[in-house]
Coordinates of C-alpha atoms in Angstrom, one line a residue:
M1 CA 5.4 19.0 120.9
D2 CA 2.8 19.1 118.7
K3 CA 5.2 19.0 116.2
K4 CA 7.3 16.0 117.2
K5 CA 3.7 14.1 117.5
R6 CA 3.5 14.5 114.1
N7 CA 6.6 13.4 112.7
R8 CA 6.1 10.2 114.9
W9 CA 2.6 9.5 113.4
L10 CA 4.3 9.8 110.2
V11 CA 6.9 7.6 110.9
W12 CA 4.5 4.7 112.3
G13 CA 2.1 5.3 109.5
G14 CA 5.1 4.7 106.4
A15 CA 5.7 1.7 108.5
A16 CA 2.5 0.4 108.4
V17 CA 2.2 1.1 104.3
V18 CA 5.0 -1.1 103.9
V19 CA 3.9 -3.9 106.2
L20 CA 0.7 -4.4 104.3
S21 CA 2.4 -3.9 101.1
A22 CA 4.9 -7.0 102.0
G23 CA 1.6 -9.0 102.8
A24 CA -0.2 -8.3 100.0
G25 CA 2.6 -9.5 98.0
A26 CA 3.0 -12.3 99.3
A27 CA -0.4 -13.4 98.7
V28 CA -0.1 -12.8 95.3
Y29 CA 3.2 -14.4 94.7
A30 CA 1.5 -17.6 96.6
G31 CA -1.7 -17.4 94.3
K32 CA 0.5 -17.4 91.4
S33 CA 2.8 -20.6 92.7
D34 CA -1.0 -22.6 93.5
N35 CA -2.0 -21.8 90.1
K36 CA 1.2 -23.2 88.5
A37 CA 1.0 -26.6 90.4
T38 CA -2.6 -27.0 89.7
D39 CA -1.1 -26.3 85.6
S40 CA 1.4 -28.8 86.4
K41 CA -1.0 -31.3 87.8
Q42 CA -3.3 -31.3 85.3
A43 CA -0.9 -31.3 82.5
S44 CA 0.9 -34.4 84.1
K45 CA -2.8 -36.3 84.3
D46 CA -3.3 -35.2 80.3
G47 CA 0.4 -36.5 79.4
A48 CA -0.4 -39.9 81.5
K49 CA -3.8 -40.1 79.9
A50 CA -2.1 -39.6 76.3
G51 CA 0.7 -41.9 76.9
S52 CA -1.9 -44.7 78.2
K53 CA -3.4 -43.7 74.8
D54 CA -0.6 -44.3 72.7
D55 CA 0.5 -47.7 74.8
K56 CA -3.0 -49.1 73.8
K57 CA -2.8 -47.9 70.4
K58 CA 0.8 -49.8 70.0
E59 CA -0.7 -53.1 71.8
A60 CA -3.9 -52.9 69.9
T61 CA -2.8 -55.0 66.7
L62 CA 0.4 -56.9 66.4
E63 CA 0.8 -57.4 62.6
F64 CA 2.9 -59.9 60.7
A65 CA 4.5 -60.2 57.8
S66 CA 2.5 -63.6 55.6
R67 CA 6.1 -65.0 55.0
E68 CA 5.7 -65.7 59.2
V69 CA 2.6 -67.4 59.3
T70 CA 2.3 -71.0 57.8
K71 CA -0.5 -73.5 58.0
P72 CA 0.3 -77.3 58.5
Q73 CA 1.4 -79.4 55.7
M74 CA 1.0 -82.9 54.9
A75 CA 4.1 -85.1 54.2
T76 CA 5.8 -88.0 54.6
M77 CA 8.4 -88.5 57.6
P78 CA 11.0 -91.0 56.7
G79 CA 12.6 -91.9 60.4
S80 CA 16.5 -92.6 61.1
I81 CA 18.0 -93.9 64.2
E82 CA 21.8 -93.4 65.0
F83 CA 24.0 -95.2 67.3
S84 CA 28.0 -94.9 67.2
G85 CA 31.0 -97.1 68.9
P86 CA 34.3 -98.4 68.3
L87 CA 34.8 -100.6 65.0
V88 CA 36.1 -104.4 66.2
A89 CA 37.6 -107.2 64.8
P90 CA 36.0 -110.0 65.4
N91 CA 38.3 -112.5 64.1
T92 CA 40.9 -111.9 66.7
V93 CA 42.9 -114.2 68.2
V94 CA 46.1 -114.5 70.5
V95 CA 48.9 -116.3 69.7
R96 CA 49.8 -118.5 72.9
S97 CA 52.9 -120.9 74.5
K98 CA 51.7 -124.6 74.5
A99 CA 54.5 -125.4 76.5
S100 CA 57.1 -124.0 78.7
G101 CA 60.5 -122.4 77.4
V102 CA 62.8 -120.2 76.3
L103 CA 61.5 -117.9 73.5
L104 CA 64.8 -118.1 71.2
N105 CA 63.2 -115.7 68.4
L106 CA 60.1 -114.1 66.3
H107 CA 60.0 -114.0 62.9
V108 CA 57.6 -111.1 62.7
A109 CA 56.8 -107.8 64.1
E110 CA 53.9 -105.4 65.1
G111 CA 52.2 -104.5 61.6
S112 CA 53.4 -107.7 59.7
R113 CA 51.0 -109.6 57.5
V114 CA 51.2 -113.1 58.2
R115 CA 49.2 -116.3 56.6
N116 CA 47.5 -119.4 58.2
G117 CA 50.4 -121.9 59.1
Q118 CA 53.4 -119.7 59.0
S119 CA 56.0 -120.1 61.5
L120 CA 55.9 -117.0 63.9
G121 CA 59.2 -118.0 65.7
E122 CA 60.7 -120.6 67.9
L123 CA 60.8 -121.8 71.3
D124 CA 63.7 -124.1 73.4
L125 CA 62.1 -127.2 73.2
E126 CA 64.3 -129.2 74.0
E127 CA 62.8 -130.4 77.1
L128 CA 59.8 -131.8 75.1
R129 CA 61.8 -133.6 72.9
Y130 CA 63.5 -135.6 75.7
R131 CA 59.9 -136.1 77.1
V132 CA 59.0 -137.4 73.7
A133 CA 62.2 -140.0 74.1
E134 CA 61.3 -141.1 76.9
R135 CA 57.5 -141.9 75.9
R136 CA 59.1 -143.4 73.0
A137 CA 61.2 -145.9 75.2
S138 CA 58.5 -146.5 77.9
L139 CA 56.4 -147.9 74.9
E140 CA 59.0 -150.2 73.9
A141 CA 59.4 -152.0 77.2
A142 CA 55.4 -151.8 77.9
Q143 CA 55.4 -153.6 74.1
A144 CA 58.1 -156.3 74.8
Q145 CA 56.2 -157.0 78.1
F146 CA 52.6 -157.2 76.3
Q147 CA 54.2 -159.4 73.9
Q148 CA 55.8 -161.9 76.5
A149 CA 52.6 -162.0 78.3
E150 CA 50.8 -162.7 75.0
R151 CA 53.2 -165.9 74.4
S152 CA 53.0 -167.1 78.0
Y153 CA 49.0 -167.3 77.5
K154 CA 49.3 -169.1 74.1
A155 CA 51.3 -171.7 75.6
N156 CA 49.6 -172.4 78.6
E157 CA 46.2 -172.5 76.9
D158 CA 47.4 -175.2 75.1
L159 CA 48.7 -177.2 78.2
A160 CA 45.5 -176.2 79.8
A161 CA 43.6 -177.6 77.0
K162 CA 45.9 -181.0 77.4
A163 CA 44.9 -181.2 81.5
F164 CA 48.2 -180.2 82.0
I165 CA 47.2 -177.1 84.3
S166 CA 44.1 -176.1 85.8
S167 CA 42.0 -173.5 84.7
T168 CA 42.3 -171.5 87.3
A169 CA 46.1 -170.8 86.4
L170 CA 45.2 -170.1 82.8
D171 CA 42.8 -167.5 84.0
N172 CA 45.9 -166.1 86.1
F173 CA 48.1 -165.8 82.6
R174 CA 44.9 -164.1 80.8
A175 CA 45.3 -161.6 83.4
S176 CA 48.4 -160.6 83.1
M177 CA 48.2 -160.7 79.6
E178 CA 45.7 -158.0 79.7
A179 CA 47.3 -155.9 82.2
A180 CA 50.5 -155.9 80.2
R181 CA 48.2 -155.1 77.0
G182 CA 46.9 -152.0 79.1
Q183 CA 50.3 -150.9 80.0
W184 CA 50.8 -150.8 76.6
L185 CA 48.4 -148.7 75.3
A186 CA 48.9 -146.5 77.9
A187 CA 52.5 -145.6 77.2
K188 CA 51.0 -145.3 73.2
A189 CA 48.7 -142.9 74.4
Q190 CA 51.4 -140.6 76.4
L191 CA 53.7 -141.0 73.6
E192 CA 51.2 -139.6 71.6
T193 CA 50.5 -136.8 73.7
A194 CA 53.8 -135.8 73.9
Q195 CA 54.1 -135.9 70.3
S196 CA 51.3 -133.5 70.2
S197 CA 52.6 -131.0 72.3
L198 CA 55.9 -130.5 70.8
R199 CA 54.0 -130.4 67.6
L200 CA 51.9 -127.3 68.8
A201 CA 54.5 -125.9 70.5
S202 CA 55.7 -124.5 67.7
L203 CA 54.7 -120.9 67.2
V204 CA 51.9 -121.3 64.0
A205 CA 50.2 -118.1 62.8
P206 CA 46.5 -119.7 63.5
I207 CA 45.0 -117.3 61.0
S208 CA 45.4 -114.9 57.8
G209 CA 45.8 -111.7 59.2
V210 CA 48.2 -108.7 60.6
V211 CA 49.8 -108.7 63.9
A212 CA 48.5 -106.6 66.2
K213 CA 50.7 -106.7 69.0
R214 CA 53.8 -108.5 70.7
H215 CA 53.3 -110.1 74.3
A216 CA 56.7 -110.9 74.7
V217 CA 60.5 -110.7 73.3
P218 CA 63.4 -113.4 72.4
G219 CA 64.8 -114.6 75.1
E220 CA 62.2 -114.8 77.8
K221 CA 61.3 -117.7 79.8
L222 CA 57.6 -118.6 79.0
S223 CA 55.3 -120.6 80.6
A224 CA 52.4 -122.6 79.2
E225 CA 49.1 -120.4 77.9
Q226 CA 51.4 -117.6 78.2
Q227 CA 50.8 -114.5 75.2
V228 CA 52.8 -114.3 72.6
L229 CA 51.4 -112.4 69.6
S230 CA 47.9 -111.0 68.9
I231 CA 46.8 -111.6 65.1
V232 CA 43.6 -109.5 64.1
D233 CA 42.2 -110.4 60.5
L234 CA 40.8 -107.1 58.9
G235 CA 38.8 -108.3 56.3
K236 CA 35.6 -108.2 58.2
L237 CA 34.7 -105.5 61.4
E238 CA 31.7 -105.2 63.2
L239 CA 30.2 -102.1 65.0
A240 CA 28.1 -102.9 68.3
G241 CA 25.8 -99.9 69.5
L242 CA 22.9 -99.2 71.8
V243 CA 19.5 -98.4 70.6
G244 CA 16.6 -97.1 72.9
T245 CA 13.9 -99.7 73.5
H246 CA 11.6 -97.8 72.0
E247 CA 13.0 -97.8 68.5
V248 CA 14.6 -101.2 68.2
A249 CA 11.4 -102.8 66.9
R250 CA 11.9 -100.7 64.0
L251 CA 15.1 -102.4 62.9
K252 CA 15.3 -105.8 61.9
P253 CA 18.5 -108.2 60.9
G254 CA 19.6 -107.5 57.3
M255 CA 18.8 -104.0 57.2
A256 CA 21.1 -101.4 55.5
V257 CA 22.9 -99.2 57.6
A258 CA 25.2 -96.1 56.5
V259 CA 28.1 -96.1 58.7
K260 CA 30.3 -92.5 58.7
V261 CA 33.9 -93.8 59.9
E262 CA 36.2 -90.6 62.1
G263 CA 38.9 -90.1 59.3
D264 CA 36.5 -91.0 56.2
E265 CA 34.4 -88.3 54.3
Q266 CA 32.3 -91.2 52.4
P267 CA 30.1 -93.4 54.4
V268 CA 29.8 -96.7 53.6
Q269 CA 27.6 -99.6 53.4
A270 CA 26.9 -102.3 56.4
R271 CA 23.9 -104.4 57.6
I272 CA 22.5 -105.5 60.5
S273 CA 24.0 -108.9 61.4
R274 CA 22.2 -109.5 65.1
I275 CA 20.0 -107.8 67.9
A276 CA 20.7 -108.5 71.5
P277 CA 17.1 -110.7 73.1
A278 CA 17.8 -108.4 76.0
A279 CA 18.1 -104.6 77.3
E280 CA 21.4 -103.6 79.3
P281 CA 21.2 -103.1 82.7
G282 CA 20.3 -99.8 84.1
T283 CA 20.4 -98.3 80.7
R284 CA 17.5 -99.6 78.9
S285 CA 19.2 -99.9 75.5
I286 CA 19.6 -102.8 73.6
G287 CA 22.9 -103.9 71.4
V288 CA 22.7 -103.9 67.6
T289 CA 25.4 -105.4 65.9
L290 CA 26.5 -104.4 62.6
E291 CA 29.2 -106.1 59.8
I292 CA 31.2 -104.4 57.7
A293 CA 33.4 -106.0 54.8
N294 CA 36.5 -104.2 54.8
P295 CA 38.8 -106.1 52.2
E296 CA 40.6 -103.5 51.3
E297 CA 41.3 -102.6 54.9
R298 CA 40.3 -98.9 54.5
F299 CA 39.8 -99.3 58.5
R300 CA 41.2 -100.2 61.3
A301 CA 39.6 -101.7 64.9
G302 CA 39.2 -98.9 67.1
Q303 CA 38.1 -96.6 65.1
Y304 CA 35.2 -94.3 66.0
A305 CA 31.8 -94.7 63.8
V306 CA 28.6 -93.6 63.8
A307 CA 25.8 -96.0 61.9
R308 CA 22.5 -94.3 60.9
V309 CA 19.2 -96.5 59.5
E310 CA 16.9 -94.8 57.6
L311 CA 13.5 -95.4 58.3
P312 CA 11.2 -95.1 55.1
D313 CA 7.4 -94.1 55.3
N314 CA 4.3 -94.2 53.5
A315 CA 2.1 -92.6 55.6
Q316 CA 0.9 -88.6 55.3
R317 CA 1.7 -87.1 58.5
M318 CA 0.9 -83.3 59.4
T319 CA 3.8 -81.5 59.8
L320 CA 4.9 -77.8 60.9
P321 CA 8.7 -76.2 60.7
A322 CA 10.6 -77.1 63.4
T323 CA 11.2 -73.1 64.1
A324 CA 7.1 -73.1 65.0
V325 CA 7.2 -75.5 67.7
I326 CA 8.4 -74.1 70.9
N327 CA 9.6 -76.4 73.9
A328 CA 9.1 -74.6 77.7
S329 CA 9.4 -76.7 80.5
G330 CA 9.4 -80.0 78.9
Q331 CA 5.9 -79.1 77.0
D332 CA 5.8 -78.2 73.3
H333 CA 3.7 -75.6 71.8
V334 CA 2.7 -73.1 69.0
W335 CA 1.2 -69.8 68.5
V336 CA -1.9 -69.8 66.4
L337 CA -3.9 -66.6 64.8
E338 CA -7.5 -67.3 65.6
K339 CA -10.2 -64.7 64.8
G340 CA -7.7 -62.1 65.0
T341 CA -6.1 -62.9 68.1
L342 CA -3.3 -64.8 69.2
V343 CA -3.4 -68.3 71.0
R344 CA -0.8 -70.2 73.0
R345 CA -2.0 -74.0 71.8
V346 CA -0.2 -76.8 73.3
V347 CA 0.7 -79.8 70.8
T348 CA 1.7 -83.3 70.9
T349 CA 4.6 -83.9 68.6
G350 CA 5.5 -87.5 66.7
R351 CA 8.6 -87.9 64.1
R352 CA 11.1 -85.2 63.7
D353 CA 12.7 -84.9 60.3
A354 CA 16.2 -82.9 60.9
R355 CA 17.3 -82.5 57.7
E356 CA 14.1 -81.0 56.4
G357 CA 13.8 -78.9 59.6
R358 CA 9.9 -80.6 59.8
I359 CA 8.0 -81.8 63.1
E360 CA 4.8 -84.1 63.2
I361 CA 2.0 -82.8 65.0
L362 CA -0.3 -85.7 66.3
Q363 CA -2.9 -83.2 68.3
G364 CA -3.7 -79.7 69.4
L365 CA -4.0 -78.1 65.5
K366 CA -6.2 -78.8 62.6
A367 CA -5.4 -78.4 58.8
E368 CA -6.5 -74.9 58.0
D369 CA -5.1 -73.5 61.5
Q370 CA -2.7 -70.1 61.3
V371 CA 0.7 -70.9 63.0
L372 CA 3.8 -68.5 63.5
A373 CA 6.6 -70.2 61.4
A374 CA 9.2 -67.8 63.0
R375 CA 9.8 -67.4 67.3
F376 CA 9.2 -64.4 68.8
D377 CA 9.9 -62.9 72.1
N378 CA 7.7 -61.5 74.5
L379 CA 4.5 -62.6 72.9
R380 CA 0.7 -62.5 74.7
D381 CA -1.3 -65.4 75.2
G382 CA -5.0 -63.4 73.8
A383 CA -3.2 -60.3 72.2
S384 CA -4.8 -59.2 68.8
A385 CA -2.9 -60.2 65.5
K386 CA -3.3 -60.5 62.1
V387 CA -1.3 -60.7 59.3
V388 CA -0.1 -58.1 56.6
D389 CA 1.4 -58.3 53.2
S390 CA 4.2 -56.4 53.6
R391 CA 7.6 -57.5 54.0
A392 CA 8.2 -56.9 57.3
P393 CA 5.7 -56.6 60.5
R394 CA 5.3 -52.8 61.5
V395 CA 3.9 -53.4 64.8
A396 CA 5.1 -56.8 66.4
S397 CA 6.8 -58.4 69.3
A398 CA 10.2 -57.3 70.6
A399 CA 12.2 -59.9 68.5
A400 CA 12.8 -62.7 66.8
S401 CA 14.6 -65.3 68.3
A402 CA 17.4 -67.6 66.1
P403 CA 15.6 -70.6 64.6
A404 CA 16.2 -74.0 66.4
L405 CA 15.3 -77.3 66.5
Q406 CA 13.9 -78.2 69.5

């Protein structure tokens, strides 16, 4: 029995030793894990602090190259006004038939050149000729009646002087004579009207020019006032365009204008002939008409043209490059370097010179202000900034955008 008890105590004792050993190991392992977690958190905090310090260093000062900074410059700003439209030929006439009849033939085609007074075609005018003959016969009959009434009046006038007839009878003869005279004059006027209609019924060119269009063909029965031909004189053309009411006051009749016509590389000189007295309803624009001399007939009616009026300027104005002015939400602003700080400054602009790429600054800047001439993205108002002599900035905003005129 003693031997069995001793073995039992040995077994339980070994098990207890194993359990105690396992617990001690777990406690040691847990302590190491806690130490690692603490070390990891501390390292993260240290890394975050270091990163924030680096970010502050990166954002501390924006550096811009000297070529990216400019100052307002005083310069003249010659203005210009542009408007466009199709060319029109003011001397355009439509030849119409003055009488009804069959169109026998046309001597000209579209594009043919005609002279003033030239015969253009023929109408069947037999009806008009018969009418003229009828009016002539009526005139001869009325003339005979008048002559007979006149002789009767003169004969009775002698009888009345010798008291063979009464004065009342003489007055009747005088009235008959006057009525015959009126009929004779009416018949004469009717004959002249018929002869004029016959003369005008012939198709004759009223001006010199080019046949633009034929509205009828031979064999067609024409009515009075029906269109037959259109003739255009290309020696003088006009360009009618619209100019805003805020700009039209700077234009005057007689001013020189450069006109660029589509299809022709060289601009031509024209002059303002007239300006409309009132604005077009609903457009707030006023019509301006130019006169273009075209003796060689280089241009044709209907060609599209763009007119440009140069407006000289003798005043010195504060200007900036167009790339320095940014328009956002309908408001113009620039970036100014002021005492080492980047400041967003709202400005009021005036004239714009697209050829020189400059904009007039009316308000918001002084002559000594340093302004960013290029455009950058991600700039922040109040950021530290300075100008360096290097050709490219070492620390600047994200990227420069392409220059564009606002």
